[in-house]
Amino acid sequence: MPKKRAKDRMKPEVNAGSMADIAFLLLIFFLVTTTIDVDKGVYVKLPPWSNEPPPEMRLNSRNVYSILVNANNELLVRGEPKDIKNLREDTKEFIMNPRRLENMSQDPTKAIISFKNDRGTNYKTYLAIYNELKAAYNELREEEAQKKYGKSFEFLDKVDQKEIRSRIPLVISEAEPTNFGEEN
Amino acid sequence: MAKFTKKRGKANPEVSTASLPDIIFMLLFFFMVVTVLRDAELKVSNNVPSATELTKLEKKSLVNFMYMGKPMINYQSTYGTKPRLQLGDKFANISDIPLFLEKHRSTVQEVQRPGISTSLRVDGDVTMGIVSDVKTQLRKSGQLKVNYSAKKRVD
């Protein structure tokens, strides 16, 4: 074996071949631990708790949109059975009352949605209904924004958004659930 | 034709793998960024329903999570199949909620405390009974900002 000259030995090189392996190892670790989280949800503001019974309020029944859900996940809207598919459109019509009907809300600011469920109602149904109600309000606000400012609601500035919100306030009143159905 | 045959002898083509580490690193960084290390092991089934009107949870540190659902199969012998509440990584009762909220509140700076919200991760098949109880307890504890966790649905 011929002796190497010092000059040749002067080029030390770190072997980078295992770099990929190390990176792979880390990659697999993160792949396994990753949960691309669902960090979204339907936002609700609960009413504060008070021990006193709620004050007696005389409401004009035309302004109240009552929704009842029983333990079989069936809907009763203002005394009539209804399908959840029609709920959004109906709610919108009730709130705005475009035809000025006698049995619908006098004004969006006066409209109240009363929502009552049973302890045996499925959570999926509950959330679906809540989602429809919220969607109805969001769509109305969107339409109002388009009509008034020609812009989408989310692109309006804060003051205008507030104005529309006070024009179409979201009032969903949830009553204490009934207890007829069977819980799982 | 001679041109082609000539090549055969020396041809020993190799794909360069020098850029492989770079590619892997790129993937690695991607997953590192999107990873959220789960702080609590799920002990209840948790298949949240889907909805359209979603709000994003703003700051992770200001959110506390409550899970509700049927206990997972390996816990069913001890805890039964009725839906249960899970706080942190333990099964809990409704009465444990105030303490849980207080513990979380103490980790948050005082100025930010009004922004604390609760994310309810409830399995879709649960009935409303337990959810109502939790809601009542939250109201009693003054924790009014609530987010019903849901998946995005496109319609």
PDB file of N, CA, C and O in Angstrom, chain A residues 19 23-24 26-27 30-31 34-35 37-49 117-124 126-127 131 135 138 174 177 183-184, chain B residues 24 27-28 31-32 35-36 38 49 51-55 57 60 83 121-129 132-133 135-136 139-140 144-150 153:
ATOM      1  N   MET A  19     -27.722  11.246   7.421  1.00  0.00           N
ATOM      2  CA  MET A  19     -28.584  12.404   7.680  1.00  0.00           C
ATOM      3  C   MET A  19     -30.037  12.079   7.325  1.00  0.00           C
ATOM      4  O   MET A  19     -30.952  12.387   8.094  1.00  0.00           O
ATOM      5  N   ALA A  23     -33.330  12.174   9.738  1.00  0.00           N
ATOM      6  CA  ALA A  23     -34.490  12.992   9.392  1.00  0.00           C
ATOM      7  C   ALA A  23     -35.737  12.124   9.255  1.00  0.00           C
ATOM      8  O   ALA A  23     -36.820  12.507   9.701  1.00  0.00           O
ATOM      9  N   PHE A  24     -35.548  10.952   8.676  1.00  0.00           N
ATOM     10  CA  PHE A  24     -36.673  10.020   8.525  1.00  0.00           C
ATOM     11  C   PHE A  24     -37.263   9.653   9.882  1.00  0.00           C
ATOM     12  O   PHE A  24     -38.468   9.617  10.071  1.00  0.00           O
ATOM     13  N   LEU A  26     -37.144  11.310  12.679  1.00  0.00           N
ATOM     14  CA  LEU A  26     -37.895  12.440  13.216  1.00  0.00           C
ATOM     15  C   LEU A  26     -39.219  12.587  12.497  1.00  0.00           C
ATOM     16  O   LEU A  26     -40.267  12.816  13.108  1.00  0.00           O
ATOM     17  N   LEU A  27     -39.151  12.448  11.186  1.00  0.00           N
ATOM     18  CA  LEU A  27     -40.352  12.599  10.378  1.00  0.00           C
ATOM     19  C   LEU A  27     -41.422  11.616  10.809  1.00  0.00           C
ATOM     20  O   LEU A  27     -42.576  11.969  11.012  1.00  0.00           O
ATOM     21  N   PHE A  30     -43.037  12.565  14.103  1.00  0.00           N
ATOM     22  CA  PHE A  30     -44.045  13.629  14.000  1.00  0.00           C
ATOM     23  C   PHE A  30     -45.290  13.170  13.247  1.00  0.00           C
ATOM     24  O   PHE A  30     -46.396  13.581  13.569  1.00  0.00           O
ATOM     25  N   LEU A  31     -45.059  12.309  12.267  1.00  0.00           N
ATOM     26  CA  LEU A  31     -46.214  11.761  11.542  1.00  0.00           C
ATOM     27  C   LEU A  31     -47.153  11.036  12.487  1.00  0.00           C
ATOM     28  O   LEU A  31     -48.362  11.164  12.420  1.00  0.00           O
ATOM     29  N   THR A  34     -48.867  13.462  15.089  1.00  0.00           N
ATOM     30  CA  THR A  34     -49.685  14.554  14.565  1.00  0.00           C
ATOM     31  C   THR A  34     -51.166  14.237  14.636  1.00  0.00           C
ATOM     32  O   THR A  34     -51.588  13.158  14.263  1.00  0.00           O
ATOM     33  N   THR A  35     -51.913  15.191  15.140  1.00  0.00           N
ATOM     34  CA  THR A  35     -53.355  15.158  14.933  1.00  0.00           C
ATOM     35  C   THR A  35     -53.672  16.532  14.390  1.00  0.00           C
ATOM     36  O   THR A  35     -53.525  17.518  15.080  1.00  0.00           O
ATOM     37  N   ASP A  37     -55.674  19.084  14.245  1.00  0.00           N
ATOM     38  CA  ASP A  37     -56.785  19.235  15.161  1.00  0.00           C
ATOM     39  C   ASP A  37     -57.961  19.986  14.569  1.00  0.00           C
ATOM     40  O   ASP A  37     -57.802  20.878  13.757  1.00  0.00           O
ATOM     41  N   VAL A  38     -59.140  19.593  15.028  1.00  0.00           N
ATOM     42  CA  VAL A  38     -60.325  20.384  14.708  1.00  0.00           C
ATOM     43  C   VAL A  38     -60.455  21.441  15.791  1.00  0.00           C
ATOM     44  O   VAL A  38     -60.866  21.159  16.891  1.00  0.00           O
ATOM     45  N   ASP A  39     -60.053  22.629  15.473  1.00  0.00           N
ATOM     46  CA  ASP A  39     -60.078  23.693  16.452  1.00  0.00           C
ATOM     47  C   ASP A  39     -61.191  24.665  16.168  1.00  0.00           C
ATOM     48  O   ASP A  39     -61.092  25.829  16.487  1.00  0.00           O
ATOM     49  N   LYS A  40     -62.223  24.171  15.560  1.00  0.00           N
ATOM     50  CA  LYS A  40     -63.314  25.063  15.225  1.00  0.00           C
ATOM     51  C   LYS A  40     -64.589  24.558  15.871  1.00  0.00           C
ATOM     52  O   LYS A  40     -64.689  23.390  16.216  1.00  0.00           O
ATOM     53  N   GLY A  41     -65.516  25.446  15.987  1.00  0.00           N
ATOM     54  CA  GLY A  41     -66.779  25.027  16.570  1.00  0.00           C
ATOM     55  C   GLY A  41     -67.815  26.116  16.499  1.00  0.00           C
ATOM     56  O   GLY A  41     -67.548  27.220  16.043  1.00  0.00           O
ATOM     57  N   VAL A  42     -68.987  25.766  16.945  1.00  0.00           N
ATOM     58  CA  VAL A  42     -70.090  26.725  16.961  1.00  0.00           C
ATOM     59  C   VAL A  42     -70.003  27.498  18.268  1.00  0.00           C
ATOM     60  O   VAL A  42     -70.069  26.918  19.342  1.00  0.00           O
ATOM     61  N   TYR A  43     -69.836  28.798  18.136  1.00  0.00           N
ATOM     62  CA  TYR A  43     -69.649  29.625  19.319  1.00  0.00           C
ATOM     63  C   TYR A  43     -70.983  30.006  19.937  1.00  0.00           C
ATOM     64  O   TYR A  43     -71.902  30.418  19.248  1.00  0.00           O
ATOM     65  N   VAL A  44     -71.067  29.849  21.228  1.00  0.00           N
ATOM     66  CA  VAL A  44     -72.302  30.148  21.940  1.00  0.00           C
ATOM     67  C   VAL A  44     -71.955  30.929  23.187  1.00  0.00           C
ATOM     68  O   VAL A  44     -70.965  30.639  23.861  1.00  0.00           O
ATOM     69  N   LYS A  45     -72.739  31.932  23.476  1.00  0.00           N
ATOM     70  CA  LYS A  45     -72.567  32.628  24.745  1.00  0.00           C
ATOM     71  C   LYS A  45     -73.715  32.240  25.659  1.00  0.00           C
ATOM     72  O   LYS A  45     -74.881  32.500  25.362  1.00  0.00           O
ATOM     73  N   LEU A  46     -73.400  31.603  26.758  1.00  0.00           N
ATOM     74  CA  LEU A  46     -74.434  31.155  27.671  1.00  0.00           C
ATOM     75  C   LEU A  46     -74.934  32.322  28.514  1.00  0.00           C
ATOM     76  O   LEU A  46     -74.176  33.247  28.787  1.00  0.00           O
ATOM     77  N   PRO A  47     -76.185  32.277  28.919  1.00  0.00           N
ATOM     78  CA  PRO A  47     -76.682  33.328  29.812  1.00  0.00           C
ATOM     79  C   PRO A  47     -76.141  33.102  31.218  1.00  0.00           C
ATOM     80  O   PRO A  47     -75.925  31.959  31.618  1.00  0.00           O
ATOM     81  N   PRO A  48     -75.914  34.179  31.963  1.00  0.00           N
ATOM     82  CA  PRO A  48     -75.414  33.989  33.327  1.00  0.00           C
ATOM     83  C   PRO A  48     -76.454  33.295  34.203  1.00  0.00           C
ATOM     84  O   PRO A  48     -77.644  33.372  33.939  1.00  0.00           O
ATOM     85  N   TRP A  49     -75.965  32.623  35.210  1.00  0.00           N
ATOM     86  CA  TRP A  49     -76.847  31.865  36.090  1.00  0.00           C
ATOM     87  C   TRP A  49     -77.419  32.784  37.158  1.00  0.00           C
ATOM     88  O   TRP A  49     -76.725  33.641  37.675  1.00  0.00           O
ATOM     89  N   ASN A 117     -85.132  21.698  24.151  1.00  0.00           N
ATOM     90  CA  ASN A 117     -84.861  20.314  23.770  1.00  0.00           C
ATOM     91  C   ASN A 117     -85.147  19.389  24.945  1.00  0.00           C
ATOM     92  O   ASN A 117     -85.440  19.836  26.048  1.00  0.00           O
ATOM     93  N   ASP A 118     -85.079  18.128  24.676  1.00  0.00           N
ATOM     94  CA  ASP A 118     -85.301  17.130  25.724  1.00  0.00           C
ATOM     95  C   ASP A 118     -83.938  16.589  26.158  1.00  0.00           C
ATOM     96  O   ASP A 118     -82.966  16.680  25.423  1.00  0.00           O
ATOM     97  N   ARG A 119     -83.904  16.041  27.351  1.00  0.00           N
ATOM     98  CA  ARG A 119     -82.633  15.460  27.799  1.00  0.00           C
ATOM     99  C   ARG A 119     -82.254  14.243  26.963  1.00  0.00           C
ATOM    100  O   ARG A 119     -81.117  13.809  26.961  1.00  0.00           O
ATOM    101  N   GLY A 120     -83.231  13.702  26.272  1.00  0.00           N
ATOM    102  CA  GLY A 120     -82.945  12.535  25.444  1.00  0.00           C
ATOM    103  C   GLY A 120     -82.666  12.881  23.990  1.00  0.00           C
ATOM    104  O   GLY A 120     -82.447  12.003  23.168  1.00  0.00           O
ATOM    105  N   THR A 121     -82.660  14.176  23.673  1.00  0.00           N
ATOM    106  CA  THR A 121     -82.366  14.575  22.299  1.00  0.00           C
ATOM    107  C   THR A 121     -80.918  14.256  21.970  1.00  0.00           C
ATOM    108  O   THR A 121     -80.032  14.396  22.810  1.00  0.00           O
ATOM    109  N   ASN A 122     -80.714  13.859  20.744  1.00  0.00           N
ATOM    110  CA  ASN A 122     -79.354  13.567  20.323  1.00  0.00           C
ATOM    111  C   ASN A 122     -78.555  14.856  20.180  1.00  0.00           C
ATOM    112  O   ASN A 122     -79.061  15.845  19.679  1.00  0.00           O
ATOM    113  N   TYR A 123     -77.318  14.809  20.624  1.00  0.00           N
ATOM    114  CA  TYR A 123     -76.483  16.015  20.531  1.00  0.00           C
ATOM    115  C   TYR A 123     -76.279  16.447  19.088  1.00  0.00           C
ATOM    116  O   TYR A 123     -76.250  17.633  18.778  1.00  0.00           O
ATOM    117  N   LYS A 124     -76.202  15.473  18.201  1.00  0.00           N
ATOM    118  CA  LYS A 124     -75.997  15.778  16.780  1.00  0.00           C
ATOM    119  C   LYS A 124     -77.157  16.631  16.249  1.00  0.00           C
ATOM    120  O   LYS A 124     -76.953  17.615  15.540  1.00  0.00           O
ATOM    121  N   TYR A 126     -79.242  18.421  18.081  1.00  0.00           N
ATOM    122  CA  TYR A 126     -79.212  19.699  18.780  1.00  0.00           C
ATOM    123  C   TYR A 126     -78.275  20.675  18.074  1.00  0.00           C
ATOM    124  O   TYR A 126     -78.636  21.809  17.764  1.00  0.00           O
ATOM    125  N   LEU A 127     -77.087  20.196  17.806  1.00  0.00           N
ATOM    126  CA  LEU A 127     -76.104  21.082  17.176  1.00  0.00           C
ATOM    127  C   LEU A 127     -76.513  21.450  15.755  1.00  0.00           C
ATOM    128  O   LEU A 127     -76.306  22.577  15.311  1.00  0.00           O
ATOM    129  N   ASN A 131     -77.003  25.152  14.583  1.00  0.00           N
ATOM    130  CA  ASN A 131     -76.237  25.594  13.412  1.00  0.00           C
ATOM    131  C   ASN A 131     -77.143  26.241  12.378  1.00  0.00           C
ATOM    132  O   ASN A 131     -76.808  27.280  11.807  1.00  0.00           O
ATOM    133  N   ALA A 135     -76.963  29.977  11.151  1.00  0.00           N
ATOM    134  CA  ALA A 135     -76.791  30.199   9.720  1.00  0.00           C
ATOM    135  C   ALA A 135     -77.830  31.169   9.203  1.00  0.00           C
ATOM    136  O   ALA A 135     -77.531  32.043   8.376  1.00  0.00           O
ATOM    137  N   ASN A 138     -76.734  34.572  10.194  1.00  0.00           N
ATOM    138  CA  ASN A 138     -75.553  34.986   9.433  1.00  0.00           C
ATOM    139  C   ASN A 138     -75.919  35.343   8.006  1.00  0.00           C
ATOM    140  O   ASN A 138     -75.393  36.301   7.440  1.00  0.00           O
ATOM    141  N   GLU A 174     -82.706  29.655  25.266  1.00  0.00           N
ATOM    142  CA  GLU A 174     -82.800  28.217  25.482  1.00  0.00           C
ATOM    143  C   GLU A 174     -83.469  27.939  26.807  1.00  0.00           C
ATOM    144  O   GLU A 174     -82.993  28.377  27.852  1.00  0.00           O
ATOM    145  N   PRO A 177     -84.188  22.092  29.555  1.00  0.00           N
ATOM    146  CA  PRO A 177     -84.691  20.964  28.778  1.00  0.00           C
ATOM    147  C   PRO A 177     -85.740  20.145  29.528  1.00  0.00           C
ATOM    148  O   PRO A 177     -85.713  20.059  30.749  1.00  0.00           O
ATOM    149  N   GLU A 183     -82.206   8.780  28.278  1.00  0.00           N
ATOM    150  CA  GLU A 183     -80.836   9.171  27.987  1.00  0.00           C
ATOM    151  C   GLU A 183     -80.019   7.921  27.749  1.00  0.00           C
ATOM    152  O   GLU A 183     -80.346   6.856  28.269  1.00  0.00           O
ATOM    153  N   ASN A 184     -78.963   8.066  26.986  1.00  0.00           N
ATOM    154  CA  ASN A 184     -78.114   6.876  26.791  1.00  0.00           C
ATOM    155  C   ASN A 184     -76.918   6.921  27.718  1.00  0.00           C
ATOM    156  O   ASN A 184     -76.712   7.902  28.418  1.00  0.00           O
TER     157      ASN A 184
ATOM    158  N   ILE B  24     -36.570  15.280   2.824  1.00  0.00           N
ATOM    159  CA  ILE B  24     -37.109  14.742   4.069  1.00  0.00           C
ATOM    160  C   ILE B  24     -37.211  15.836   5.123  1.00  0.00           C
ATOM    161  O   ILE B  24     -38.196  15.921   5.851  1.00  0.00           O
ATOM    162  N   LEU B  27     -40.282  17.895   4.591  1.00  0.00           N
ATOM    163  CA  LEU B  27     -41.459  17.197   5.126  1.00  0.00           C
ATOM    164  C   LEU B  27     -41.483  17.273   6.648  1.00  0.00           C
ATOM    165  O   LEU B  27     -42.507  17.535   7.267  1.00  0.00           O
ATOM    166  N   LEU B  28     -40.305  17.049   7.219  1.00  0.00           N
ATOM    167  CA  LEU B  28     -40.187  17.057   8.666  1.00  0.00           C
ATOM    168  C   LEU B  28     -40.656  18.389   9.227  1.00  0.00           C
ATOM    169  O   LEU B  28     -41.454  18.440  10.158  1.00  0.00           O
ATOM    170  N   PHE B  31     -44.422  18.795   9.127  1.00  0.00           N
ATOM    171  CA  PHE B  31     -45.150  18.095  10.183  1.00  0.00           C
ATOM    172  C   PHE B  31     -44.882  18.687  11.552  1.00  0.00           C
ATOM    173  O   PHE B  31     -45.747  18.708  12.409  1.00  0.00           O
ATOM    174  N   MET B  32     -43.650  19.194  11.753  1.00  0.00           N
ATOM    175  CA  MET B  32     -43.365  19.818  13.038  1.00  0.00           C
ATOM    176  C   MET B  32     -44.272  21.023  13.259  1.00  0.00           C
ATOM    177  O   MET B  32     -44.738  21.276  14.362  1.00  0.00           O
ATOM    178  N   THR B  35     -48.028  19.932  13.787  1.00  0.00           N
ATOM    179  CA  THR B  35     -48.274  19.035  14.913  1.00  0.00           C
ATOM    180  C   THR B  35     -48.779  19.788  16.137  1.00  0.00           C
ATOM    181  O   THR B  35     -48.262  20.829  16.486  1.00  0.00           O
ATOM    182  N   VAL B  36     -49.815  19.261  16.715  1.00  0.00           N
ATOM    183  CA  VAL B  36     -50.222  19.711  18.035  1.00  0.00           C
ATOM    184  C   VAL B  36     -50.080  18.506  18.929  1.00  0.00           C
ATOM    185  O   VAL B  36     -50.771  17.517  18.752  1.00  0.00           O
ATOM    186  N   ARG B  38     -50.839  16.229  21.585  1.00  0.00           N
ATOM    187  CA  ARG B  38     -52.034  16.025  22.419  1.00  0.00           C
ATOM    188  C   ARG B  38     -51.661  16.066  23.877  1.00  0.00           C
ATOM    189  O   ARG B  38     -50.791  15.336  24.315  1.00  0.00           O
ATOM    190  N   PRO B  49     -69.805  16.160  15.742  1.00  0.00           N
ATOM    191  CA  PRO B  49     -70.640  16.335  14.553  1.00  0.00           C
ATOM    192  C   PRO B  49     -70.101  17.451  13.651  1.00  0.00           C
ATOM    193  O   PRO B  49     -69.175  18.166  14.027  1.00  0.00           O
ATOM    194  N   ALA B  51     -70.728  20.948  11.203  1.00  0.00           N
ATOM    195  CA  ALA B  51     -71.567  22.137  11.137  1.00  0.00           C
ATOM    196  C   ALA B  51     -70.971  23.106  10.127  1.00  0.00           C
ATOM    197  O   ALA B  51     -69.867  22.881   9.619  1.00  0.00           O
ATOM    198  N   THR B  52     -71.699  24.155   9.837  1.00  0.00           N
ATOM    199  CA  THR B  52     -71.195  25.111   8.839  1.00  0.00           C
ATOM    200  C   THR B  52     -70.778  26.443   9.449  1.00  0.00           C
ATOM    201  O   THR B  52     -69.861  27.083   8.964  1.00  0.00           O
ATOM    202  N   GLU B  53     -71.468  26.865  10.496  1.00  0.00           N
ATOM    203  CA  GLU B  53     -71.196  28.197  11.051  1.00  0.00           C
ATOM    204  C   GLU B  53     -70.122  28.094  12.127  1.00  0.00           C
ATOM    205  O   GLU B  53     -70.413  28.104  13.306  1.00  0.00           O
ATOM    206  N   LEU B  54     -68.887  28.024  11.686  1.00  0.00           N
ATOM    207  CA  LEU B  54     -67.834  27.745  12.641  1.00  0.00           C
ATOM    208  C   LEU B  54     -67.036  28.994  12.999  1.00  0.00           C
ATOM    209  O   LEU B  54     -66.836  29.873  12.175  1.00  0.00           O
ATOM    210  N   THR B  55     -66.600  29.027  14.225  1.00  0.00           N
ATOM    211  CA  THR B  55     -65.703  30.072  14.674  1.00  0.00           C
ATOM    212  C   THR B  55     -64.406  29.390  15.078  1.00  0.00           C
ATOM    213  O   THR B  55     -64.436  28.344  15.692  1.00  0.00           O
ATOM    214  N   LEU B  57     -61.119  28.812  17.250  1.00  0.00           N
ATOM    215  CA  LEU B  57     -60.674  29.072  18.605  1.00  0.00           C
ATOM    216  C   LEU B  57     -59.419  29.925  18.525  1.00  0.00           C
ATOM    217  O   LEU B  57     -58.458  29.548  17.868  1.00  0.00           O
ATOM    218  N   LYS B  60     -54.876  29.175  21.904  1.00  0.00           N
ATOM    219  CA  LYS B  60     -54.921  27.864  22.542  1.00  0.00           C
ATOM    220  C   LYS B  60     -54.787  27.928  24.045  1.00  0.00           C
ATOM    221  O   LYS B  60     -55.441  27.184  24.764  1.00  0.00           O
ATOM    222  N   PRO B  83     -72.503   7.783  28.677  1.00  0.00           N
ATOM    223  CA  PRO B  83     -71.586   8.875  28.359  1.00  0.00           C
ATOM    224  C   PRO B  83     -70.983   9.495  29.616  1.00  0.00           C
ATOM    225  O   PRO B  83     -71.673   9.658  30.610  1.00  0.00           O
ATOM    226  N   ARG B 121     -66.110  19.257  23.506  1.00  0.00           N
ATOM    227  CA  ARG B 121     -65.964  18.257  22.454  1.00  0.00           C
ATOM    228  C   ARG B 121     -66.876  17.094  22.789  1.00  0.00           C
ATOM    229  O   ARG B 121     -66.541  16.254  23.618  1.00  0.00           O
ATOM    230  N   VAL B 122     -68.006  17.107  22.167  1.00  0.00           N
ATOM    231  CA  VAL B 122     -69.031  16.138  22.519  1.00  0.00           C
ATOM    232  C   VAL B 122     -69.248  15.191  21.351  1.00  0.00           C
ATOM    233  O   VAL B 122     -69.379  15.617  20.203  1.00  0.00           O
ATOM    234  N   ASP B 123     -69.294  13.937  21.676  1.00  0.00           N
ATOM    235  CA  ASP B 123     -69.560  12.924  20.661  1.00  0.00           C
ATOM    236  C   ASP B 123     -70.978  13.111  20.118  1.00  0.00           C
ATOM    237  O   ASP B 123     -71.904  13.430  20.861  1.00  0.00           O
ATOM    238  N   GLY B 124     -71.150  12.912  18.836  1.00  0.00           N
ATOM    239  CA  GLY B 124     -72.445  13.161  18.217  1.00  0.00           C
ATOM    240  C   GLY B 124     -73.575  12.280  18.721  1.00  0.00           C
ATOM    241  O   GLY B 124     -74.737  12.648  18.662  1.00  0.00           O
ATOM    242  N   ASP B 125     -73.245  11.106  19.244  1.00  0.00           N
ATOM    243  CA  ASP B 125     -74.297  10.179  19.651  1.00  0.00           C
ATOM    244  C   ASP B 125     -74.748  10.360  21.087  1.00  0.00           C
ATOM    245  O   ASP B 125     -75.646   9.655  21.551  1.00  0.00           O
ATOM    246  N   VAL B 126     -74.145  11.310  21.783  1.00  0.00           N
ATOM    247  CA  VAL B 126     -74.512  11.537  23.172  1.00  0.00           C
ATOM    248  C   VAL B 126     -75.872  12.220  23.221  1.00  0.00           C
ATOM    249  O   VAL B 126     -76.208  13.015  22.361  1.00  0.00           O
ATOM    250  N   THR B 127     -76.657  11.902  24.223  1.00  0.00           N
ATOM    251  CA  THR B 127     -77.922  12.632  24.385  1.00  0.00           C
ATOM    252  C   THR B 127     -77.671  13.894  25.198  1.00  0.00           C
ATOM    253  O   THR B 127     -76.667  14.013  25.888  1.00  0.00           O
ATOM    254  N   MET B 128     -78.631  14.809  25.147  1.00  0.00           N
ATOM    255  CA  MET B 128     -78.404  16.138  25.690  1.00  0.00           C
ATOM    256  C   MET B 128     -78.328  16.199  27.216  1.00  0.00           C
ATOM    257  O   MET B 128     -77.911  17.213  27.759  1.00  0.00           O
ATOM    258  N   GLY B 129     -78.760  15.159  27.898  1.00  0.00           N
ATOM    259  CA  GLY B 129     -78.782  15.195  29.356  1.00  0.00           C
ATOM    260  C   GLY B 129     -77.475  15.646  29.965  1.00  0.00           C
ATOM    261  O   GLY B 129     -77.413  16.669  30.664  1.00  0.00           O
ATOM    262  N   SER B 132     -76.498  19.207  28.999  1.00  0.00           N
ATOM    263  CA  SER B 132     -77.241  20.232  29.735  1.00  0.00           C
ATOM    264  C   SER B 132     -76.668  20.411  31.134  1.00  0.00           C
ATOM    265  O   SER B 132     -76.532  21.533  31.615  1.00  0.00           O
ATOM    266  N   ASP B 133     -76.349  19.297  31.783  1.00  0.00           N
ATOM    267  CA  ASP B 133     -75.792  19.382  33.129  1.00  0.00           C
ATOM    268  C   ASP B 133     -74.484  20.164  33.123  1.00  0.00           C
ATOM    269  O   ASP B 133     -74.239  21.006  33.987  1.00  0.00           O
ATOM    270  N   LYS B 135     -73.568  22.356  30.890  1.00  0.00           N
ATOM    271  CA  LYS B 135     -73.872  23.756  30.590  1.00  0.00           C
ATOM    272  C   LYS B 135     -74.344  24.503  31.831  1.00  0.00           C
ATOM    273  O   LYS B 135     -73.908  25.630  32.093  1.00  0.00           O
ATOM    274  N   THR B 136     -75.218  23.849  32.603  1.00  0.00           N
ATOM    275  CA  THR B 136     -75.704  24.477  33.825  1.00  0.00           C
ATOM    276  C   THR B 136     -74.545  24.762  34.767  1.00  0.00           C
ATOM    277  O   THR B 136     -74.437  25.850  35.341  1.00  0.00           O
ATOM    278  N   ARG B 139     -72.531  27.679  33.612  1.00  0.00           N
ATOM    279  CA  ARG B 139     -73.191  28.948  33.899  1.00  0.00           C
ATOM    280  C   ARG B 139     -73.040  29.305  35.370  1.00  0.00           C
ATOM    281  O   ARG B 139     -72.776  30.452  35.713  1.00  0.00           O
ATOM    282  N   LYS B 140     -73.171  28.311  36.229  1.00  0.00           N
ATOM    283  CA  LYS B 140     -73.023  28.571  37.658  1.00  0.00           C
ATOM    284  C   LYS B 140     -71.602  29.025  37.965  1.00  0.00           C
ATOM    285  O   LYS B 140     -71.389  29.815  38.884  1.00  0.00           O
ATOM    286  N   LEU B 144     -69.012  31.556  30.577  1.00  0.00           N
ATOM    287  CA  LEU B 144     -70.124  31.671  29.641  1.00  0.00           C
ATOM    288  C   LEU B 144     -69.723  31.530  28.178  1.00  0.00           C
ATOM    289  O   LEU B 144     -70.565  31.311  27.318  1.00  0.00           O
ATOM    290  N   LYS B 145     -68.450  31.683  27.898  1.00  0.00           N
ATOM    291  CA  LYS B 145     -68.025  31.545  26.499  1.00  0.00           C
ATOM    292  C   LYS B 145     -67.799  30.075  26.196  1.00  0.00           C
ATOM    293  O   LYS B 145     -66.911  29.445  26.761  1.00  0.00           O
ATOM    294  N   VAL B 146     -68.598  29.577  25.302  1.00  0.00           N
ATOM    295  CA  VAL B 146     -68.559  28.146  25.024  1.00  0.00           C
ATOM    296  C   VAL B 146     -68.465  27.924  23.524  1.00  0.00           C
ATOM    297  O   VAL B 146     -69.017  28.685  22.731  1.00  0.00           O
ATOM    298  N   ASN B 147     -67.735  26.936  23.162  1.00  0.00           N
ATOM    299  CA  ASN B 147     -67.591  26.598  21.756  1.00  0.00           C
ATOM    300  C   ASN B 147     -67.899  25.118  21.576  1.00  0.00           C
ATOM    301  O   ASN B 147     -67.198  24.270  22.121  1.00  0.00           O
ATOM    302  N   TYR B 148     -68.971  24.835  20.867  1.00  0.00           N
ATOM    303  CA  TYR B 148     -69.281  23.430  20.590  1.00  0.00           C
ATOM    304  C   TYR B 148     -68.405  22.971  19.444  1.00  0.00           C
ATOM    305  O   TYR B 148     -68.637  23.355  18.297  1.00  0.00           O
ATOM    306  N   SER B 149     -67.443  22.177  19.758  1.00  0.00           N
ATOM    307  CA  SER B 149     -66.503  21.737  18.737  1.00  0.00           C
ATOM    308  C   SER B 149     -67.212  20.983  17.617  1.00  0.00           C
ATOM    309  O   SER B 149     -68.062  20.137  17.862  1.00  0.00           O
ATOM    310  N   ALA B 150     -66.863  21.324  16.374  1.00  0.00           N
ATOM    311  CA  ALA B 150     -67.503  20.662  15.243  1.00  0.00           C
ATOM    312  C   ALA B 150     -66.547  20.645  14.065  1.00  0.00           C
ATOM    313  O   ALA B 150     -65.624  21.448  13.977  1.00  0.00           O
ATOM    314  N   ARG B 153     -68.403  21.346   7.547  1.00  0.00           N
ATOM    315  CA  ARG B 153     -69.210  20.642   6.575  1.00  0.00           C
ATOM    316  C   ARG B 153     -69.441  21.590   5.408  1.00  0.00           C
ATOM    317  O   ARG B 153     -69.742  22.763   5.606  1.00  0.00           O
TER     318      ARG B 153
END
